Coordinates of C-alpha atoms and ligand atoms in Angstrom, one line a residue:
X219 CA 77.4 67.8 6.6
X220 CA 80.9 67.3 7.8
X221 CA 83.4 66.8 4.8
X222 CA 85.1 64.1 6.7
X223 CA 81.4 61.9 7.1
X224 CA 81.2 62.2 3.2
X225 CA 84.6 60.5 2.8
X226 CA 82.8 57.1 4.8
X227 CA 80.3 57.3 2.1
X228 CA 81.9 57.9 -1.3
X229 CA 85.6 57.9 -2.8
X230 CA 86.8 59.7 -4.7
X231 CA 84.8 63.0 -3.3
X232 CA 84.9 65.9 -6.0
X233 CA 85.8 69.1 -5.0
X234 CA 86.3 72.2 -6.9
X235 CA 88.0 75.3 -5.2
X236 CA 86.5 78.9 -5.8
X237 CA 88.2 82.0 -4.4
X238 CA 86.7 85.5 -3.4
X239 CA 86.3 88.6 -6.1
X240 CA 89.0 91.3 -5.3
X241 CA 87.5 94.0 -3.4
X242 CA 87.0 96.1 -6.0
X243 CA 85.0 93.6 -7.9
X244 CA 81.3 92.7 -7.0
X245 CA 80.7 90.0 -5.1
X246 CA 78.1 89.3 -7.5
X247 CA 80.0 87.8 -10.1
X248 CA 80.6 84.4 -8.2
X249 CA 77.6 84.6 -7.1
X250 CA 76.5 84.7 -11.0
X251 CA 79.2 81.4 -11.4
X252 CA 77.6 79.2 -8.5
X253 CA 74.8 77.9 -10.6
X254 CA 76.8 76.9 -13.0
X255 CA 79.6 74.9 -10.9
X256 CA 76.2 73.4 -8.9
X257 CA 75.2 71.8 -12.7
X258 CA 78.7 70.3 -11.8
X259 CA 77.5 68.3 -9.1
X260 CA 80.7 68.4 -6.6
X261 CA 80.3 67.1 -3.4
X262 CA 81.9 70.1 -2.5
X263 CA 83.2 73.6 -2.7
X264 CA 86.2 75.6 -0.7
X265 CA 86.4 79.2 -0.9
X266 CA 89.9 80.4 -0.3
X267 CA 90.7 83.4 2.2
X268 CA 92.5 86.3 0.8
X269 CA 96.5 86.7 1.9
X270 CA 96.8 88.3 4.9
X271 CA 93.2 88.0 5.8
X272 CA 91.8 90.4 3.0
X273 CA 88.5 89.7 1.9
X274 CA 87.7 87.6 5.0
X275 CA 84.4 88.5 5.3
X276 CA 83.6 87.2 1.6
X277 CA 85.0 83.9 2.1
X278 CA 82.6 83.4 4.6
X279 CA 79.5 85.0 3.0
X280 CA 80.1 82.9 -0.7
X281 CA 80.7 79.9 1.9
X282 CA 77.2 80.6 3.6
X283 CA 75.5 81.0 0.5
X284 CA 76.8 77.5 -1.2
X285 CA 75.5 75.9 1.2
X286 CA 71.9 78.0 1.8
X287 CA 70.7 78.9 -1.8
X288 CA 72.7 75.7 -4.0
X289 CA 72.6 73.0 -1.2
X290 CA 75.6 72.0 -2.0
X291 CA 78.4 71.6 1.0
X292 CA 81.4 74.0 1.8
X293 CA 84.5 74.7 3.0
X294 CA 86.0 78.3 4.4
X295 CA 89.6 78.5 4.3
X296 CA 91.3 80.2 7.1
X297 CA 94.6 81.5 7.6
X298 CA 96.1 82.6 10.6
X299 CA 98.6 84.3 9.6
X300 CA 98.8 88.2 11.2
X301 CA 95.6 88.0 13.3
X302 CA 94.9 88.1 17.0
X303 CA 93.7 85.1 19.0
X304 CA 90.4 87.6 19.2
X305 CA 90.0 87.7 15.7
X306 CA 90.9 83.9 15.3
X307 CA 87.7 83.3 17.9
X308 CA 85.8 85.9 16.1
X309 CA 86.4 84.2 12.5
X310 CA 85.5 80.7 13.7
X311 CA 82.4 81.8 16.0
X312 CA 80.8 83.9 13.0
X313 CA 81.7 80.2 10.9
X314 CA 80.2 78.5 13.3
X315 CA 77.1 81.0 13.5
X316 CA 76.7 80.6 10.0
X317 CA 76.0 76.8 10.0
X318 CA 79.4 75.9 8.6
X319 CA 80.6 72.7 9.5
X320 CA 83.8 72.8 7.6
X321 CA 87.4 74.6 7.6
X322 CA 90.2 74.1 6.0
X323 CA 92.9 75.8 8.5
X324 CA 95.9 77.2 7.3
X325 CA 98.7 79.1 8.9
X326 CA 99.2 81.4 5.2
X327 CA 101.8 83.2 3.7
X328 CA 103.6 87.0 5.0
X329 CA 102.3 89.9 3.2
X330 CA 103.4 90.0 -0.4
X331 CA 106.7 91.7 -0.4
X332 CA 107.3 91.4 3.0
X333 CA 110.5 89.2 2.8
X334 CA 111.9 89.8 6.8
X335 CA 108.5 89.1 8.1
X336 CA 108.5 87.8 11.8
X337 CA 105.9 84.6 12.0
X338 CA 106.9 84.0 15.9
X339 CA 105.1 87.8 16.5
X340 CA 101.8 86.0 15.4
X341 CA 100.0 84.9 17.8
X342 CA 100.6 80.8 16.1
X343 CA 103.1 80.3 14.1
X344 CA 102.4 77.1 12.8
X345 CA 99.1 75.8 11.3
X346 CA 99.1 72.6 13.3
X347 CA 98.5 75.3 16.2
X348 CA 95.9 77.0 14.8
X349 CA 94.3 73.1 14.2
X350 CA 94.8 72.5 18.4
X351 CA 92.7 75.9 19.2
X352 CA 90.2 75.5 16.4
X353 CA 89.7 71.1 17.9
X354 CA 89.2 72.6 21.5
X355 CA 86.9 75.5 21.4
X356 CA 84.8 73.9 17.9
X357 CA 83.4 70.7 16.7
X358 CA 84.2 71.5 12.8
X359 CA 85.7 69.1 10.4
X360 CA 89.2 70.3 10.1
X361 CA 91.2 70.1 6.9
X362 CA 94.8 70.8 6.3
X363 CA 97.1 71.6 3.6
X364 CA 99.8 69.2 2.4
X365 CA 102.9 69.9 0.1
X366 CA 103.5 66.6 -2.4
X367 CA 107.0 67.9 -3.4
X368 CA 107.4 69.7 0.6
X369 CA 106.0 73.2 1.2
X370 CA 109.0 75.5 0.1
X371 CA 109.7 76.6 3.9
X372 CA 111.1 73.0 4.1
X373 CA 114.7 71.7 3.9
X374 CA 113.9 68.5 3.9
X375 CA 110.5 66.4 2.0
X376 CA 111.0 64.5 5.1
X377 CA 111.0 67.0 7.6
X378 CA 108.2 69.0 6.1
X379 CA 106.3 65.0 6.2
X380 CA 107.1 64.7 10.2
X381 CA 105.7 68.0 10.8
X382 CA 102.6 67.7 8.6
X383 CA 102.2 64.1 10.9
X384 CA 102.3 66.3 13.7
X385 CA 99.8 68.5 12.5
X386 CA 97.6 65.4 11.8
X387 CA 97.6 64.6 14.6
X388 CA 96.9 68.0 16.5
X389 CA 93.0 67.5 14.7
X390 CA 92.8 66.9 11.6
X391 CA 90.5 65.4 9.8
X392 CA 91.4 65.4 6.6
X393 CA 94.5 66.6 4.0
X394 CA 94.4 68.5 0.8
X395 CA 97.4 68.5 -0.9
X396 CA 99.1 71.9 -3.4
X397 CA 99.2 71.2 -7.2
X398 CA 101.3 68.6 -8.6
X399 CA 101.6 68.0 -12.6
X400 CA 103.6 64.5 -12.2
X401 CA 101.5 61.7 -10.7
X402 CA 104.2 59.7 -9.7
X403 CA 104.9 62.4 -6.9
X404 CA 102.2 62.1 -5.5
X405 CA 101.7 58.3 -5.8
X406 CA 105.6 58.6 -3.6
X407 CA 104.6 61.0 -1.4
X408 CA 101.3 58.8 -0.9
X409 CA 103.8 55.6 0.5
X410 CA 105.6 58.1 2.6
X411 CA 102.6 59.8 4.4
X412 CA 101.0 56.2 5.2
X413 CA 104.2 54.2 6.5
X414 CA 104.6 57.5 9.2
X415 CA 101.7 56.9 10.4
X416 CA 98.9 59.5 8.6
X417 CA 96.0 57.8 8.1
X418 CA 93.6 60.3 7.2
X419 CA 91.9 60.7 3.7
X420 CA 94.1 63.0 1.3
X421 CA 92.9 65.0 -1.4
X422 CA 94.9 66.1 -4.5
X423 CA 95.1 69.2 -5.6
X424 CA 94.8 69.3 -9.4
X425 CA 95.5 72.6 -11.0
X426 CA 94.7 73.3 -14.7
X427 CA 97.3 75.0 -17.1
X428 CA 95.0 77.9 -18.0
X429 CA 97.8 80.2 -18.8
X430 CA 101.2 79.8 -18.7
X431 CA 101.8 83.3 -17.0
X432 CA 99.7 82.1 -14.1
X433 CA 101.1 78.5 -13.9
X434 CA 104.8 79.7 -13.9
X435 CA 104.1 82.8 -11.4
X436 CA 102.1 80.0 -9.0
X437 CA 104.8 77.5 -9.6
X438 CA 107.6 79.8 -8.7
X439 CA 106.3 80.9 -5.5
X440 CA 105.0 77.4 -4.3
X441 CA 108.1 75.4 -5.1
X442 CA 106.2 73.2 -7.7
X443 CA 108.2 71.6 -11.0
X444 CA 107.0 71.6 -13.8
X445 CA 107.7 68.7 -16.1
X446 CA 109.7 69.2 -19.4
X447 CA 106.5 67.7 -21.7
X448 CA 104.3 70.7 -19.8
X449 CA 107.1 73.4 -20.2
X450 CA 107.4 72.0 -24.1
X451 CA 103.6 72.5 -23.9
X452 CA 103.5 75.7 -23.1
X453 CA 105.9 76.6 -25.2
X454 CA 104.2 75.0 -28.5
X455 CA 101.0 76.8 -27.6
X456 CA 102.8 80.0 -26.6
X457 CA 101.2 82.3 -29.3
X458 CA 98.1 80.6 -28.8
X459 CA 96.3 80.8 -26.0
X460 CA 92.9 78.8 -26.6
X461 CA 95.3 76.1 -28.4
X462 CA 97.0 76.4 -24.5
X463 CA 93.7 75.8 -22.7
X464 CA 92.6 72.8 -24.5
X465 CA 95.5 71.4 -23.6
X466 CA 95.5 72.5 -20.5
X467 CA 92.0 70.6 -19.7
X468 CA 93.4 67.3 -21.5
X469 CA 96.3 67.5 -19.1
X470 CA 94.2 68.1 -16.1
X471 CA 91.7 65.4 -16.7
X472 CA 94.6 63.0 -17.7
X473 CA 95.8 63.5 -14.3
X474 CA 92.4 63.3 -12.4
X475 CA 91.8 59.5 -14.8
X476 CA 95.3 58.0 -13.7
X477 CA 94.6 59.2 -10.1
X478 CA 90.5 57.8 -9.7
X479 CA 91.9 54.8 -11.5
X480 CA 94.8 54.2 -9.0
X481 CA 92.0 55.2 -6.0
X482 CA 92.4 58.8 -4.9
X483 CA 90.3 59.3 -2.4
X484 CA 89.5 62.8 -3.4
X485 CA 90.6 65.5 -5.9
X486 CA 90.2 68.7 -5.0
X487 CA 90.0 71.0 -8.4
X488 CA 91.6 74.5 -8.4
X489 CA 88.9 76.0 -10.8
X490 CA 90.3 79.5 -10.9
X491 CA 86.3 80.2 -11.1
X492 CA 86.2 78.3 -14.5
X493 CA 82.8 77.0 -14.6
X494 CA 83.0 75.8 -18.5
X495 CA 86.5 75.0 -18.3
X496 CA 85.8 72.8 -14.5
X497 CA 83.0 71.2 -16.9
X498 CA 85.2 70.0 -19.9
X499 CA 88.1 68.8 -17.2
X500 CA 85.4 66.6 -15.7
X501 CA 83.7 65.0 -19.0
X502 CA 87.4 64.3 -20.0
X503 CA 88.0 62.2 -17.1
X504 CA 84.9 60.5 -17.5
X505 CA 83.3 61.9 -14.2
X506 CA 79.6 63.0 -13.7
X507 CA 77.8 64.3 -11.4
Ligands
FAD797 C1 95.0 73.1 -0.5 C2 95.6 74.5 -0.1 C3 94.7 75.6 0.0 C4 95.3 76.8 0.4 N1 94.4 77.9 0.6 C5 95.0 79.1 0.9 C6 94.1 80.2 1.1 O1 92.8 80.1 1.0 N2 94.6 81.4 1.5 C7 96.0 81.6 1.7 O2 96.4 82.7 2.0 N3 96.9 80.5 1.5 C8 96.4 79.3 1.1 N4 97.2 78.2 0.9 C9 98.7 78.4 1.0 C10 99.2 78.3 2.5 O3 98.7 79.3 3.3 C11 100.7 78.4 2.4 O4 101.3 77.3 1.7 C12 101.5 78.6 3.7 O5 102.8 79.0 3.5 C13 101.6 77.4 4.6 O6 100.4 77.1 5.3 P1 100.2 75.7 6.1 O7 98.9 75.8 6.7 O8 100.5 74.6 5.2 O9 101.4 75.9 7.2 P2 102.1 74.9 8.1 O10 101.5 73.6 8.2 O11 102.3 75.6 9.4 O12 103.6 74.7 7.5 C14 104.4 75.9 7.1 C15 105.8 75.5 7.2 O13 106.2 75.4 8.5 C16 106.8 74.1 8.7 N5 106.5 73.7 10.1 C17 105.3 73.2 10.5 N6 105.3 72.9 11.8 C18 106.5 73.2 12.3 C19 107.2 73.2 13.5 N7 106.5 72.8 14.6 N8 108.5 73.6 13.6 C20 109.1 74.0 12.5 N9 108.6 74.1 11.3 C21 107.3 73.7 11.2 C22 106.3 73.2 7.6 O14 107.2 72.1 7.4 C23 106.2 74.2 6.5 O15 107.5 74.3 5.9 C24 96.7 77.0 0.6 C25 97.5 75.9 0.4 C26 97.0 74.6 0.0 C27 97.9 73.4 -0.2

């Protein structure tokens, strides 16, 4: 079922994010995970695409397989970023030839490392182009990704919110936006997206504090802040890292009862392939299945 016929029906729609194994990792062991987020009861799942395209063809087979063996509805996530307009018709006709309905298109990051790299060589350089090919040649719901605090290409919050209305409007159904950890950002950004015009539904993007590692090496690279009580947080559970995780959850599902209770359309969880963690998050907010 299209992701964007689910929002007519139900708000808030729960969505957990799962990504691929690395390569050298059986594909098994999200395979072994799937039952477990299905006891969840999402409405949906989105498997990410590797950076730079690696691992494509797992995104598409864990994809394929939510949907087939756990009847639950997906989302692939696509990134254009590096490939041909071939492979960009090849990716989306084996989506489409798998029975997936729904894509999240992205234009994605240059190689790790690769701090010169040349987007206008791509063949798009912008994801509201690869939305405009995908509307014309497909009939999947299309998703896009939106930055609460402006992606960290952008000069501007403003500018990065007149291009993400152009993207909009190039096809897309509906938004998902990066982690946040202050509510009132994205309550803010929420005013600023509907008086330009966006009406689509938008998702937020909730990300646990798991480890603080992770969150400050995600953080740093997305542009995201952190708020002093987190960074005091994660300091105070520093030597601790179990301590870190309960917190981590209480935070999460704080977020996710402030934002159903002020009516979020959608929150899309970044599970990091938690299944017992996803499950905690979701009985602290007070949301079953
Ligand atoms: C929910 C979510 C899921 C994600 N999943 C993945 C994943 O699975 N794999 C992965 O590799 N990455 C993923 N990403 C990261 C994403 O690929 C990067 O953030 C990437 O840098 C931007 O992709 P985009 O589709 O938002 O790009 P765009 O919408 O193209 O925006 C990129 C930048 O270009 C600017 N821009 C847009 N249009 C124009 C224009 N016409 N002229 C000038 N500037 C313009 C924007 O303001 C922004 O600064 C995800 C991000 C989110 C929020």
């Amino acid at each position: 079922m299209k992701i964007n016929k689910m929002f007519c029906d139900k708000k808030p729609l729960i969505a957990f994010e799962i990504f691929p194994p690395k390569p050298d990792v059986p594909v098994e062991t999200i395979y072994e995970k799937l039952s477990r987020f299905e006891a969840l009861k999402p409405d949906y799942i989105s498997v990410t695409y590797g950076a730079g395209g690696s691992q494509k063809g797992r995104t598409i087979d864990i994809a394929s397989m939510i949907r087939e063996k756990h009847g639950i509805e997906s989302m692939a996530h696509f990134t254009c970023v590096g490939h041909s307009r071939e492979e960009i018709d090849q990716m989306v006709g084996t989506m489409h030839d798998k029975g997936l309905e729904n894509i999240l298109a992205l234009r994605g990051d240059p190689p790790a490392g690769d701090v010169d790299f040349d987007f206008s060589k791509n063949r798009y350089c912008y994801a509201y182009e690869l939305v405009e090919h995908i509307r014309s040649v497909n009939n999947f719901c299309i998703a896009a990704a939106a930055y609460v605090e402006g992606h960290v290409n952008s000069k501007r919050l403003k500018e990065d919110i007149i291009r993400l209305k152009q993207k909009v409007d190039s096809g897309v159904d509906f938004l998902i936006t990066q982690l946040f950890f202050d509510n009132r950002l994205f309550y803010d950004f929420m005013d600023k997206v509907r008086s330009i015009g966006i009406g689509c539904p938008v998702a937020a993007g909730i990300m646990p504090i798991f480890r603080a590692d992770q969150i400050k090496s995600i953080t740093a690279r997305s542009g995201c802040s952190i708020p002093a009580s987190l960074v005091l947080m994660m300091d105070k559970y520093n030597d601790n890292p179990d301590d870190l995780r309960k917190a981590g959850v209480e935070y999460a599902a704080g977020q996710i009862r402030d934002l159903v209770e002020n009516g979020v359309e959608g929150i899309h969880l970044y599970t990091m392939n938690r299944p017992e963690s996803t499950k905690e998050i979701l009985q602290a907010a007070g949301i079953t299945g």
